Short mmCIF file of C-alpha atoms and ligand atoms in Angstrom, two decimals:
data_model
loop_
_atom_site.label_atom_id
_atom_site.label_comp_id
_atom_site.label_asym_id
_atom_site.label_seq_id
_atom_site.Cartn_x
_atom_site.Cartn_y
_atom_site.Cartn_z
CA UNK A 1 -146.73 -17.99 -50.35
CA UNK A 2 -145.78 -17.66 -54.21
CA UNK A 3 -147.17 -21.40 -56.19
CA UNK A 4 -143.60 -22.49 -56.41
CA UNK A 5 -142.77 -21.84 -53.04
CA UNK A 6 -145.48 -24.64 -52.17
CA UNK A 7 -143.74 -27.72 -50.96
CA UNK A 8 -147.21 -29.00 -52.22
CA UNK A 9 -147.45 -27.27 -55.33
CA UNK A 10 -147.10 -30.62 -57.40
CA UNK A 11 -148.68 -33.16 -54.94
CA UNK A 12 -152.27 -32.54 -56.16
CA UNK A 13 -152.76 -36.14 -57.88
CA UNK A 14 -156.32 -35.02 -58.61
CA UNK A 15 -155.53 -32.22 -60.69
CA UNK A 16 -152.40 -34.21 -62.13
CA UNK A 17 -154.84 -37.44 -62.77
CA UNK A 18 -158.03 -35.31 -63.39
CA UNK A 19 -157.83 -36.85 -67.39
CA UNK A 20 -157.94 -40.05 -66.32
CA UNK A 21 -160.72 -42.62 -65.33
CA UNK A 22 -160.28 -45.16 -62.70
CA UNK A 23 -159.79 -47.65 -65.23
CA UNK A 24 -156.80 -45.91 -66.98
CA UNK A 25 -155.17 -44.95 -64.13
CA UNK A 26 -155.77 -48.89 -62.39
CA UNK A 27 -153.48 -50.17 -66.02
CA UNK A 28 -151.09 -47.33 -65.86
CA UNK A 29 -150.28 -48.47 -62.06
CA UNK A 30 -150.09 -52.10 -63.40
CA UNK A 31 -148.08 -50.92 -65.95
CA UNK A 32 -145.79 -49.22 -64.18
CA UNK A 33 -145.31 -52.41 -61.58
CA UNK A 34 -144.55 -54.41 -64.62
CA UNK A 35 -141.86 -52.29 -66.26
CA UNK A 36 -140.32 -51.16 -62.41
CA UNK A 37 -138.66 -54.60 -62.71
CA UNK A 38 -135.27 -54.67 -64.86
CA UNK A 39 -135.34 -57.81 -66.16
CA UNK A 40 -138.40 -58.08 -67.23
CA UNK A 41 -137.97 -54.69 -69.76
CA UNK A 42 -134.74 -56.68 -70.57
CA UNK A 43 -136.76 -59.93 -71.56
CA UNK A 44 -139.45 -57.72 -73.53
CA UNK A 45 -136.11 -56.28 -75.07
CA UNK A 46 -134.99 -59.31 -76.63
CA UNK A 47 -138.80 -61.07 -77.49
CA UNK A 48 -140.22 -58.57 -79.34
CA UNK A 49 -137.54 -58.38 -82.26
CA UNK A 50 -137.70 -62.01 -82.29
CA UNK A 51 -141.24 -61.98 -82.51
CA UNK A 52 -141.22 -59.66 -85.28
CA UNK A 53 -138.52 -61.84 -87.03
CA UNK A 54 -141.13 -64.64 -86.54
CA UNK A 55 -144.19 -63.21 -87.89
CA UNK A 56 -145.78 -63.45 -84.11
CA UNK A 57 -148.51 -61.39 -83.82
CA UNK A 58 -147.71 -59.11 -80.64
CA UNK A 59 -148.97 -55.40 -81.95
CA UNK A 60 -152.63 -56.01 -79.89
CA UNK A 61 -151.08 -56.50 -76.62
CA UNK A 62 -148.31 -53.96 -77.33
CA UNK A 63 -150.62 -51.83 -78.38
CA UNK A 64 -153.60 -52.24 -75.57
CA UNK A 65 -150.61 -51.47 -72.73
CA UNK A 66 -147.13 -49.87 -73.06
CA UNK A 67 -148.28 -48.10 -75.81
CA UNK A 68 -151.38 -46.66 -74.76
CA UNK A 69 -149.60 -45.52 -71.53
CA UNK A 70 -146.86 -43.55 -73.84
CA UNK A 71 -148.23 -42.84 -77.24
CA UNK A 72 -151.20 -40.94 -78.74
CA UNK A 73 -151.99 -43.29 -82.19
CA UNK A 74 -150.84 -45.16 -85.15
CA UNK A 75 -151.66 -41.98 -86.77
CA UNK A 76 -152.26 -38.48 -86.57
CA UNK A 77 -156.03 -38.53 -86.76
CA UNK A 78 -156.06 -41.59 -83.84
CA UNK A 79 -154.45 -39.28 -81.75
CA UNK A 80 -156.39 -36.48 -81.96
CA UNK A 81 -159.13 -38.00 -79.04
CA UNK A 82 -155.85 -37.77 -76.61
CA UNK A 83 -154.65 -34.48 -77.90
CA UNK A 84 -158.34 -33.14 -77.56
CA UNK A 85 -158.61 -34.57 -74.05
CA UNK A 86 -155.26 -33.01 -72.80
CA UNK A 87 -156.57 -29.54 -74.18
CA UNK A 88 -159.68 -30.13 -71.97
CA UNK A 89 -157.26 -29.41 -69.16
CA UNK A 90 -155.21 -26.80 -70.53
CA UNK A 91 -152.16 -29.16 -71.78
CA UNK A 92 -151.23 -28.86 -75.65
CA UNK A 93 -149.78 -31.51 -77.64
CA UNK A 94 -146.49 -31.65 -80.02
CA UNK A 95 -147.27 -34.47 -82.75
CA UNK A 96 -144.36 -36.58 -82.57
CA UNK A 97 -143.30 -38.78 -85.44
CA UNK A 98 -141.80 -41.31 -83.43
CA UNK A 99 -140.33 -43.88 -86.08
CA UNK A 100 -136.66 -45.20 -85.52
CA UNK A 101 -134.58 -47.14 -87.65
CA UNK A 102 -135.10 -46.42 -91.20
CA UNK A 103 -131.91 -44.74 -92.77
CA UNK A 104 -132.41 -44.86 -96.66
CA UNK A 105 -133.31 -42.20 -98.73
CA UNK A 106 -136.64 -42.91 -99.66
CA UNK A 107 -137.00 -43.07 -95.75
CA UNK A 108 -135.99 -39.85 -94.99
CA UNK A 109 -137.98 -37.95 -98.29
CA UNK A 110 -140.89 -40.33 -96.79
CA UNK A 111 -140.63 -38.89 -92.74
CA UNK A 112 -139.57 -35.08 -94.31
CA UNK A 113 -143.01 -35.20 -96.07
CA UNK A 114 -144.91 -36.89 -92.85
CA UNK A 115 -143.23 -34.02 -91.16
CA UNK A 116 -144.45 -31.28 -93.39
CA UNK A 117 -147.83 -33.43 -93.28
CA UNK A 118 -147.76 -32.69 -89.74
CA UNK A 119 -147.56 -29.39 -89.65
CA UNK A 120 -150.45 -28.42 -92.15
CA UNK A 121 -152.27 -30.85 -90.03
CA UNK A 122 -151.52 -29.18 -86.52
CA UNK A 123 -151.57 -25.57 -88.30
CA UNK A 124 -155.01 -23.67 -86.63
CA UNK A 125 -155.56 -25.98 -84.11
CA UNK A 126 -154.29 -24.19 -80.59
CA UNK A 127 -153.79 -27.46 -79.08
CA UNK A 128 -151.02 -28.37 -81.48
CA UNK A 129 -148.95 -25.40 -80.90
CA UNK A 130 -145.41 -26.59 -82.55
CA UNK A 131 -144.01 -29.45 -84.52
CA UNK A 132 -140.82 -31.74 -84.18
CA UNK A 133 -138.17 -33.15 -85.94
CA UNK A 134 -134.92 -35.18 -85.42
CA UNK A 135 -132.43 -34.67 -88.65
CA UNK A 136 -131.67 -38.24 -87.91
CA UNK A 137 -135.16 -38.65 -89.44
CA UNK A 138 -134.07 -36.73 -92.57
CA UNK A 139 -130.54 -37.58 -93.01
CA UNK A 140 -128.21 -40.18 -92.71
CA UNK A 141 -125.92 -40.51 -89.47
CA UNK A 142 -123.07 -40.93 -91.00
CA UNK A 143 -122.85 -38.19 -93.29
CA UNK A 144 -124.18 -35.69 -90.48
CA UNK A 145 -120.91 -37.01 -88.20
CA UNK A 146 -118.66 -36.12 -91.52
CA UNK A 147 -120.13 -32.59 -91.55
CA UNK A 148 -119.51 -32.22 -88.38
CA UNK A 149 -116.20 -33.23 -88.43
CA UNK A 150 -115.33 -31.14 -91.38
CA UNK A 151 -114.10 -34.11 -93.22
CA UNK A 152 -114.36 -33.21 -96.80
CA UNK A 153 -117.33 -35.28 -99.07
CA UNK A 154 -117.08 -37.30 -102.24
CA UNK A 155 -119.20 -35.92 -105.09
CA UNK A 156 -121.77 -38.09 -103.56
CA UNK A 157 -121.89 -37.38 -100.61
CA UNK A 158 -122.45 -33.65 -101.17
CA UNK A 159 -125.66 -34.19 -102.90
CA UNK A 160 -126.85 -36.23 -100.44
CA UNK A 161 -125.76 -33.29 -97.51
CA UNK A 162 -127.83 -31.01 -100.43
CA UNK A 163 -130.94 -33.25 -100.12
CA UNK A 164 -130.82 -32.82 -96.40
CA UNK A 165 -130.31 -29.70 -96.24
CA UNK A 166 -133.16 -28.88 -99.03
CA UNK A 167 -135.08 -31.29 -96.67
CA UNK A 168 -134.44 -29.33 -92.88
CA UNK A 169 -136.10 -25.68 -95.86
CA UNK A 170 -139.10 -27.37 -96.74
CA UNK A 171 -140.06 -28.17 -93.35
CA UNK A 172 -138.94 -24.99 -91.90
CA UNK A 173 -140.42 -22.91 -94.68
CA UNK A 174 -143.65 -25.04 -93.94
CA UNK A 175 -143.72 -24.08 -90.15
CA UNK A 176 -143.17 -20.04 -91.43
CA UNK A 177 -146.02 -20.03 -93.93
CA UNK A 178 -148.20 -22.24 -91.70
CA UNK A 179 -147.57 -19.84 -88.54
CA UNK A 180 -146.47 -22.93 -86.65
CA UNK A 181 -142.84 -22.58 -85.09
CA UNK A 182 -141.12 -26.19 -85.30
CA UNK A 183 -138.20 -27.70 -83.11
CA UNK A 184 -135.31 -29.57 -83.71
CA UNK A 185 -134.19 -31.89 -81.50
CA UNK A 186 -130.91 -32.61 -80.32
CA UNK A 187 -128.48 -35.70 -80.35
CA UNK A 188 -125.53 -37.17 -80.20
CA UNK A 189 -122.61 -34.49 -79.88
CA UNK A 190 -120.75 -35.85 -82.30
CA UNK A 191 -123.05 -34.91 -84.99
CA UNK A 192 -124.31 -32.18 -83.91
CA UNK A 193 -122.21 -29.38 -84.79
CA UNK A 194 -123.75 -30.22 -88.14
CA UNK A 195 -127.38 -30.04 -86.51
CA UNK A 196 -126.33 -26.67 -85.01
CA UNK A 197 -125.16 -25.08 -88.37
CA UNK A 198 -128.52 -26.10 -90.46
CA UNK A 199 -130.71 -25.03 -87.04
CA UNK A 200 -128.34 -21.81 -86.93
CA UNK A 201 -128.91 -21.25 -90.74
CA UNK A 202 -132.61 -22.22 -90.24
CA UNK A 203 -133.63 -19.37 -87.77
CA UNK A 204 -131.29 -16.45 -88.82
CA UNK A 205 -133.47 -17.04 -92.30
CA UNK A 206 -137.11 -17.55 -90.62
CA UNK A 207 -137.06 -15.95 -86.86
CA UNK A 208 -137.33 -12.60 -88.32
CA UNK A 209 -140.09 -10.84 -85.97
CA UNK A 210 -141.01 -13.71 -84.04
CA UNK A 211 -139.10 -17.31 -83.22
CA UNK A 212 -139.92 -20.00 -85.86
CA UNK A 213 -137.53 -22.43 -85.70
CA UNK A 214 -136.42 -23.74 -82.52
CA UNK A 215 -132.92 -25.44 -81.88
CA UNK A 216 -132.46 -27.40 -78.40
CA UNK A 217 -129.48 -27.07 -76.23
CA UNK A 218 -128.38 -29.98 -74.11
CA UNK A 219 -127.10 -28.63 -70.56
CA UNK A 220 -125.20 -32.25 -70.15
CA UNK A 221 -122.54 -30.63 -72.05
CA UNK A 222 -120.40 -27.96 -70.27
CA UNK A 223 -120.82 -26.22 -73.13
CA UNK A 224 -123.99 -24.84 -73.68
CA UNK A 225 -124.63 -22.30 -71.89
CA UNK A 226 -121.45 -20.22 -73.42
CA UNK A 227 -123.06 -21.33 -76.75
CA UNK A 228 -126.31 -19.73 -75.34
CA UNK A 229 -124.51 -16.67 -74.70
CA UNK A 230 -122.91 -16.67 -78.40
CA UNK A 231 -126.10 -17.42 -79.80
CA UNK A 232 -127.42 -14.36 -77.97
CA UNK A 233 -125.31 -12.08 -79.24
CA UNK A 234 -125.05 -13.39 -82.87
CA UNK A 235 -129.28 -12.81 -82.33
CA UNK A 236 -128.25 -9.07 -81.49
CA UNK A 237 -126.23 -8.45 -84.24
CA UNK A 238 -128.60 -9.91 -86.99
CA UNK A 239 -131.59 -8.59 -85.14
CA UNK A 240 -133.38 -12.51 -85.23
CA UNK A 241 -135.29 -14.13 -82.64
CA UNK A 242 -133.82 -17.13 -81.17
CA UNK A 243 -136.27 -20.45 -80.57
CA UNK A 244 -135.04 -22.63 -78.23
CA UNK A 245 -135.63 -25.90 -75.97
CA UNK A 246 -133.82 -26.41 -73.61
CA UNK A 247 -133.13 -29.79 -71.97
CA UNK A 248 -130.44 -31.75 -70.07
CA UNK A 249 -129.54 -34.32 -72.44
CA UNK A 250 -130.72 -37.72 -72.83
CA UNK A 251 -127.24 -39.64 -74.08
CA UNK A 252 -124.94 -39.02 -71.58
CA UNK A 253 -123.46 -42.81 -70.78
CA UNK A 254 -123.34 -43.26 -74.71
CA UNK A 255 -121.15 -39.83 -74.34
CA UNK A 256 -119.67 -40.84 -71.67
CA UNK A 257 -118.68 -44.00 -72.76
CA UNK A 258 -117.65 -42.77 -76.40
CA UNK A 259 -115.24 -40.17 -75.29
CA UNK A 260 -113.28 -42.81 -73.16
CA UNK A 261 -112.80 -44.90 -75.80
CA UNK A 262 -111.45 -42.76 -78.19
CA UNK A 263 -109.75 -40.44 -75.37
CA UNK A 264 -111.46 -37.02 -75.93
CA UNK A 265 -112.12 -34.33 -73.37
CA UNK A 266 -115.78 -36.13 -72.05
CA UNK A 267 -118.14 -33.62 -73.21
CA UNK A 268 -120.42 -34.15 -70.81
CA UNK A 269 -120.20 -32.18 -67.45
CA UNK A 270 -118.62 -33.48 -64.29
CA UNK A 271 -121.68 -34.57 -62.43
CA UNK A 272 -125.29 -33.89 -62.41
CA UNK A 273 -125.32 -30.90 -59.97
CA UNK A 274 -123.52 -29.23 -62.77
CA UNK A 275 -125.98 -29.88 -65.51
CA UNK A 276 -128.82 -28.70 -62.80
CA UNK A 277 -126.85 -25.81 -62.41
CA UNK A 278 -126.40 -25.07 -66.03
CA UNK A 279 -130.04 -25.83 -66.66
CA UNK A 280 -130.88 -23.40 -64.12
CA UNK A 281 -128.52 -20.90 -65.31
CA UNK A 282 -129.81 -20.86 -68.76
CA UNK A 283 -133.47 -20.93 -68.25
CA UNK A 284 -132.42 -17.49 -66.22
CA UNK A 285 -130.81 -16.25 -68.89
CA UNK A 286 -133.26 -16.58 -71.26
CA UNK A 287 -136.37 -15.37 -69.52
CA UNK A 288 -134.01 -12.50 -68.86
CA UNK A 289 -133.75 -11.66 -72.15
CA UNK A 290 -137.16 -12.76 -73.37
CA UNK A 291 -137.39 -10.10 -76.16
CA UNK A 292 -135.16 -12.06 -78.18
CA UNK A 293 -136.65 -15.56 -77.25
CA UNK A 294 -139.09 -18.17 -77.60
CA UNK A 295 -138.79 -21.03 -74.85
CA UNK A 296 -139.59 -24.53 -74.02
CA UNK A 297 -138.34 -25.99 -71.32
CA UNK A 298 -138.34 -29.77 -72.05
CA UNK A 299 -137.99 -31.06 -68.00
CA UNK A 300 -139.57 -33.33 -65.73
CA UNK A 301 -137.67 -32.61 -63.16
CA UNK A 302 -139.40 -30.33 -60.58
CA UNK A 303 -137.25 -28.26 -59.42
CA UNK A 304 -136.70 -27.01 -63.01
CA UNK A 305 -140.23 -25.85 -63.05
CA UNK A 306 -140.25 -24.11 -60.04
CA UNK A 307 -136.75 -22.22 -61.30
CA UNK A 308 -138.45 -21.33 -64.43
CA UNK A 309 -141.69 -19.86 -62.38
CA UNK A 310 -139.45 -17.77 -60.28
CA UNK A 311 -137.42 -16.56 -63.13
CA UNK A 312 -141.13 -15.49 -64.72
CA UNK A 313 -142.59 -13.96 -61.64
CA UNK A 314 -138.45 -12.07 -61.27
CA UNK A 315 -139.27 -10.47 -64.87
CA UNK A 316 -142.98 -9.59 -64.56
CA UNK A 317 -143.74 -12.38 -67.25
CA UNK A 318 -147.14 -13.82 -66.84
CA UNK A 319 -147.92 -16.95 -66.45
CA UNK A 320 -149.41 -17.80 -69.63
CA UNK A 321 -146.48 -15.78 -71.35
CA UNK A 322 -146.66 -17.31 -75.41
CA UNK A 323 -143.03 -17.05 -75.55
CA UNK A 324 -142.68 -19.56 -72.71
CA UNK A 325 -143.72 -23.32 -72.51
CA UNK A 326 -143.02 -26.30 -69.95
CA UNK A 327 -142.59 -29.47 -71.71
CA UNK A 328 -143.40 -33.39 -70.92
CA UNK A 329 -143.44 -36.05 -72.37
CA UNK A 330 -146.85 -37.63 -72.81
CA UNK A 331 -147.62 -40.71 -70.54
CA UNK A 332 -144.95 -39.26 -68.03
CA UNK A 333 -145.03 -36.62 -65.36
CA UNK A 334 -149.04 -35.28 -65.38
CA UNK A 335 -148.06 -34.10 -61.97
CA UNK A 336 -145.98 -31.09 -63.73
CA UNK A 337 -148.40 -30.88 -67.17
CA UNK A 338 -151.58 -30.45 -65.00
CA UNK A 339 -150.53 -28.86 -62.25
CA UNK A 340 -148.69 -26.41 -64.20
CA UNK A 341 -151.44 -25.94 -66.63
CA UNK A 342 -154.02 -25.45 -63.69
CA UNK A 343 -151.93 -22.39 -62.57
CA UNK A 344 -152.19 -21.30 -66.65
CA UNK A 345 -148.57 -21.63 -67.56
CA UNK A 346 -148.22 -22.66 -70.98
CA UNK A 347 -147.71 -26.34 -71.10
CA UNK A 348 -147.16 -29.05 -73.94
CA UNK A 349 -146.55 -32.21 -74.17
CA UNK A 350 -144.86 -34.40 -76.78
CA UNK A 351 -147.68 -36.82 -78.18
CA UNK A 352 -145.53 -39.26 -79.66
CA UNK A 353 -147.57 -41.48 -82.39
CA UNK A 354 -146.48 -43.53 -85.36
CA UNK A 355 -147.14 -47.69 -86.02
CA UNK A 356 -146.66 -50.09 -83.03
CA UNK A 357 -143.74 -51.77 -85.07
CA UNK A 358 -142.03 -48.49 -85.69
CA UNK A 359 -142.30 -46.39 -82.51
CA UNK A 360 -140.94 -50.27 -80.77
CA UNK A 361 -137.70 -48.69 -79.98
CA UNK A 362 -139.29 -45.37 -78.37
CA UNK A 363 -141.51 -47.20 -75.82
CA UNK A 364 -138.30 -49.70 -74.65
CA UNK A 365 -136.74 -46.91 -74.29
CA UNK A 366 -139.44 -45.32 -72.04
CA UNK A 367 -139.64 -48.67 -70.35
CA UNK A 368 -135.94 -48.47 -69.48
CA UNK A 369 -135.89 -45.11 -67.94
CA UNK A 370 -139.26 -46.52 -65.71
CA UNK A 371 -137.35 -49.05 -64.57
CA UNK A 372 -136.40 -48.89 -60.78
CA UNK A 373 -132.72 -48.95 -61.76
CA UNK A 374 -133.35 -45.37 -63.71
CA UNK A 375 -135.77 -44.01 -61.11
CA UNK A 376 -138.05 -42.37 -62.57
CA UNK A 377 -140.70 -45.27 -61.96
CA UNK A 378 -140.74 -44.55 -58.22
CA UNK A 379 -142.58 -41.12 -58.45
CA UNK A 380 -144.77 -42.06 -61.38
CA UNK A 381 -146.04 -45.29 -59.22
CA UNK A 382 -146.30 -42.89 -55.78
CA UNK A 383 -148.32 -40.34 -57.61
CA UNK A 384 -150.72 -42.84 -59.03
CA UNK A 385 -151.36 -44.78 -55.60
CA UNK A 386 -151.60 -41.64 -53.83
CA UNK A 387 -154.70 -41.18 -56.09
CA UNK A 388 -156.13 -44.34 -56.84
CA UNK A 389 -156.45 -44.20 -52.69
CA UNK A 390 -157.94 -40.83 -52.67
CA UNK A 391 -160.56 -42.17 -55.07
CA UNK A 392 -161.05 -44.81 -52.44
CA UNK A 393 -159.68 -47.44 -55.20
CA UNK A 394 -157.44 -49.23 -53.01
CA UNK A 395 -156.43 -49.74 -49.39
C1 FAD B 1 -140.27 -32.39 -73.91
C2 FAD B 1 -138.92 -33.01 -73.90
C3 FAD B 1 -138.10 -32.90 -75.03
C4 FAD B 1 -136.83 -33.48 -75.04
N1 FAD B 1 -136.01 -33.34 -76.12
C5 FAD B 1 -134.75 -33.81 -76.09
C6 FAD B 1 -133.83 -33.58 -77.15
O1 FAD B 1 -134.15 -32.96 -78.16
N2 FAD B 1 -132.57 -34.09 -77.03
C7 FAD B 1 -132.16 -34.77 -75.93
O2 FAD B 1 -130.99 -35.18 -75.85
N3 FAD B 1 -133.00 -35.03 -74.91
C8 FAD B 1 -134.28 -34.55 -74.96
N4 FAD B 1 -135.12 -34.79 -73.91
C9 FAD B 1 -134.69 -35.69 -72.80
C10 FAD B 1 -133.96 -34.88 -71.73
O3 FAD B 1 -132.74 -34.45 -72.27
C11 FAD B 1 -133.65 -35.70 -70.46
O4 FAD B 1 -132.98 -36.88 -70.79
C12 FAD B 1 -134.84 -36.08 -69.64
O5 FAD B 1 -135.85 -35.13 -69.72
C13 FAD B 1 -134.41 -36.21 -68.18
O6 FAD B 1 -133.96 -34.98 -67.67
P1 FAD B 1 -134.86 -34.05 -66.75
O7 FAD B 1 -134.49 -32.63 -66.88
O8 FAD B 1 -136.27 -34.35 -67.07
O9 FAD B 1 -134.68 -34.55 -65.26
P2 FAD B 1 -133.59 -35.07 -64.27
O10 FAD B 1 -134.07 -36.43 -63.88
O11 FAD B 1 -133.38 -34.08 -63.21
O12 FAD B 1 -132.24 -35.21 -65.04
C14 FAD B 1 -131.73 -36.38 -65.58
C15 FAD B 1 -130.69 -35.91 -66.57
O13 FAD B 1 -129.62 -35.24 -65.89
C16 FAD B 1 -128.40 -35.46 -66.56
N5 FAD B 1 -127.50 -36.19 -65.65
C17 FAD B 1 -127.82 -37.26 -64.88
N6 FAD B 1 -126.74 -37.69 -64.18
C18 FAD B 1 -125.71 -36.87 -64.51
C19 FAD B 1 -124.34 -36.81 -64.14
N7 FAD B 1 -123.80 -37.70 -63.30
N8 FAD B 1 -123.57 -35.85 -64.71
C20 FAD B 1 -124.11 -34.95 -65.58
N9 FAD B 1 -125.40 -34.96 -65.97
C21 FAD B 1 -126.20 -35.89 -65.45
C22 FAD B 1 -128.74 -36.33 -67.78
O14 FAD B 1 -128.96 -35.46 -68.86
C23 FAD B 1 -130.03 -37.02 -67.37
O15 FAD B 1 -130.83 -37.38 -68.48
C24 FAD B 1 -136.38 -34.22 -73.89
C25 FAD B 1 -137.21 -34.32 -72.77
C26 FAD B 1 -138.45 -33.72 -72.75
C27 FAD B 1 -139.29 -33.83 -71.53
#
């Protein structure tokens, strides 16, 4: 039987949990009890902004739980234990500069030099093998929505698109001299046409003999995958290697919602068996083509991972491929990483690490897809029981 025609193949908790001591793994199932229950991620919701407001002191706790279960370090050098320990196993690490909220200038010249930062640090060391960046980090909402919706820009306004765009260079010229490709992430639709153009712009210039710059496609959208295909042939004609991640989307009721209100064509597709399908379709198409590619599949949904091993073993592509990665999210799915990783597929994980005040709106939102209501709490706690009993830790 091939690995992912195992039924089994990612029900080995001890390989999945092999990082973790008895201790971790006892406050990750405590955790994930606490933060199954709705209303209680609703109550730590609305407390901690009022206990920032009030000058409570809440980082410790914060920071001894939640954030230890889903985050590397305050800084780069704190994580580096945790990225050191995943490499043990065979799982890389993505340094992700997980700070939300800040929208001025200085801001974004501040998190477009962290992110530069980044990548000199991670350059050399194989278990950082790419960075990350959102252009929300580097430029300002509202101005990326104008671009995008061709609305023409005061005087103003164009120097300030100029500073972003001189911002998305620097980093992407760092990642070429540095040897370390970078991603961009993708978000909301209605900026990113914009995001597509400067990630467009970004690897026609760098992906010369080998991908660089990586954009990510959202398969959400019923979209994508024809923009795959034109990306594919634009690739052709220039003679560029694309970079890309490809995920399903993570915004779809703010799409959803959006579209209804204004009364546009919902971008989003009908229902998930679609966006499965499209996922599918496009991890297929790439492999297919992986001349032209670099991948990272950024999933943690199983069957994903099995398509994506069955598309490799279809087109001879070994397992440990560098043109092909599976991608987690740290604190989240270990039964995919390690499992994965134990078979020798490339696999990385984003390390997401910045200060406990800053990265507040990254772990709620982690809490909120853990809850029971979102689902994904359900396997996560399973897993863990299944081998805190093996270890004879409970009944
Ligand atoms: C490494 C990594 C990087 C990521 N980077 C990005 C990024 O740059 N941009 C981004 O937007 N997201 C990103 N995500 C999040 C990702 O898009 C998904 O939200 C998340 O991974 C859940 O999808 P899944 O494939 O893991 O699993 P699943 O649980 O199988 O899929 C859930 C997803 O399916 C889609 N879906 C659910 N219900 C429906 C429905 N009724 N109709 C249509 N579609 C539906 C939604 O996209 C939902 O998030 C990233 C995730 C990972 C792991």
């Amino acid at each position: 039987m091939k690995p992912y025609e195992d039924p089994e193949l990612f029900e080995n908790t001890s390989i999945a949990f092999s990082y973790r001591t008895d201790a971790e793994l006892r406050q990750a199932r405590w955790l994930f009890k606490l933060i199954e229950n709705p209303s209680i991620v609703t109550f730590g919701k609305k407390i901690l902004p009022l206990a920032d407001k009030l000058h409570i002191p809440y980082h410790w706790i914060v920071k001894k739980t939640i954030f230890r279960q889903f985050c590397g370090g305050e800084t780069m050098q704190e994580s580096l234990p945790t990225i050191e320990r995943l490499y043990q196993f065979g799982v890389k690490s993505i340094l992700d500069y997980s700070v939300e909220g800040k929208d001025s200038e200085d801001d974004f010249e501040h998190t477009c030099l962290k992110i530069i930062e980044i990548i000199r640090f991670s350059k050399d060391k194989p278990a950082i093998p790419f960075a990350v960046f959102k252009m929300t980090g580097i430029g300002r909402f509202a101005l990326l929505e104008k671009v995008s919706k061709q609305c023409p820009l005061t005087a103003n306004e164009l120097k300030e698109w100029e500073r972003v765009q001189s911002r998305v260079n620097s980093i992407c010229a760092e990642a070429a001299l540095c040897n370390l490709p970078v991603m961009i992430d993708a978000e909301e639709s209605w900026i990113q046409p914009a995001i597509d153009t400067l990630a467009e712009e970004m690897m026609w210039k760098y992906n010369t003999d080998k991908p660089v710059v990586y954009t990510t496609l959202q398969m959400y959208r019923h979209d994508r995958f024809e923009y795959l295909k034109t990306l594919l042939l634009r690739a052709r004609e220039l003679n560029r290697k694309i970079g890309v991640k490809i995920v399903r989307g993570a915004y779809m009721e703010k799409e959803r919602e959006r579209a209804r209100q204004l009364g546009y064509t919902d971008p989003i597709q009908p229902d998930k068996a679609s966006s499965d399908r499209d996922y599918d379709y496009a991890l297929r198409l790439v492999v297919d083509n992986l001349h032209q590619f670099g991948l990272v599949a950024g999933t943690h949904n199983e069957e994903s991972c099995r398509v994506l091993m069955r598309a490799m073993a279809d087109y001879n592509v070994h397992n440990d491929d560098p043109r092909v990665y599976f991608s987690q999210l740290y604190g989240m799915s270990d039964h995919l990483s390690f499992n994965l990783a134990a078979l020798r597929y490339n696999v990385v994980k984003y390390v997401p690490f910045g200060p406990v005040h800053d990265v507040l709106p990254y772990l709620i939102r982690r809490a909120e897809e853990n809850t029971s209501v979102a689902g994904q709490t359900g396997r996560e706690l399973s897993l863990i029981n299944k081998e805190l009993k093996r270890r004879n830790l409970i009944e």
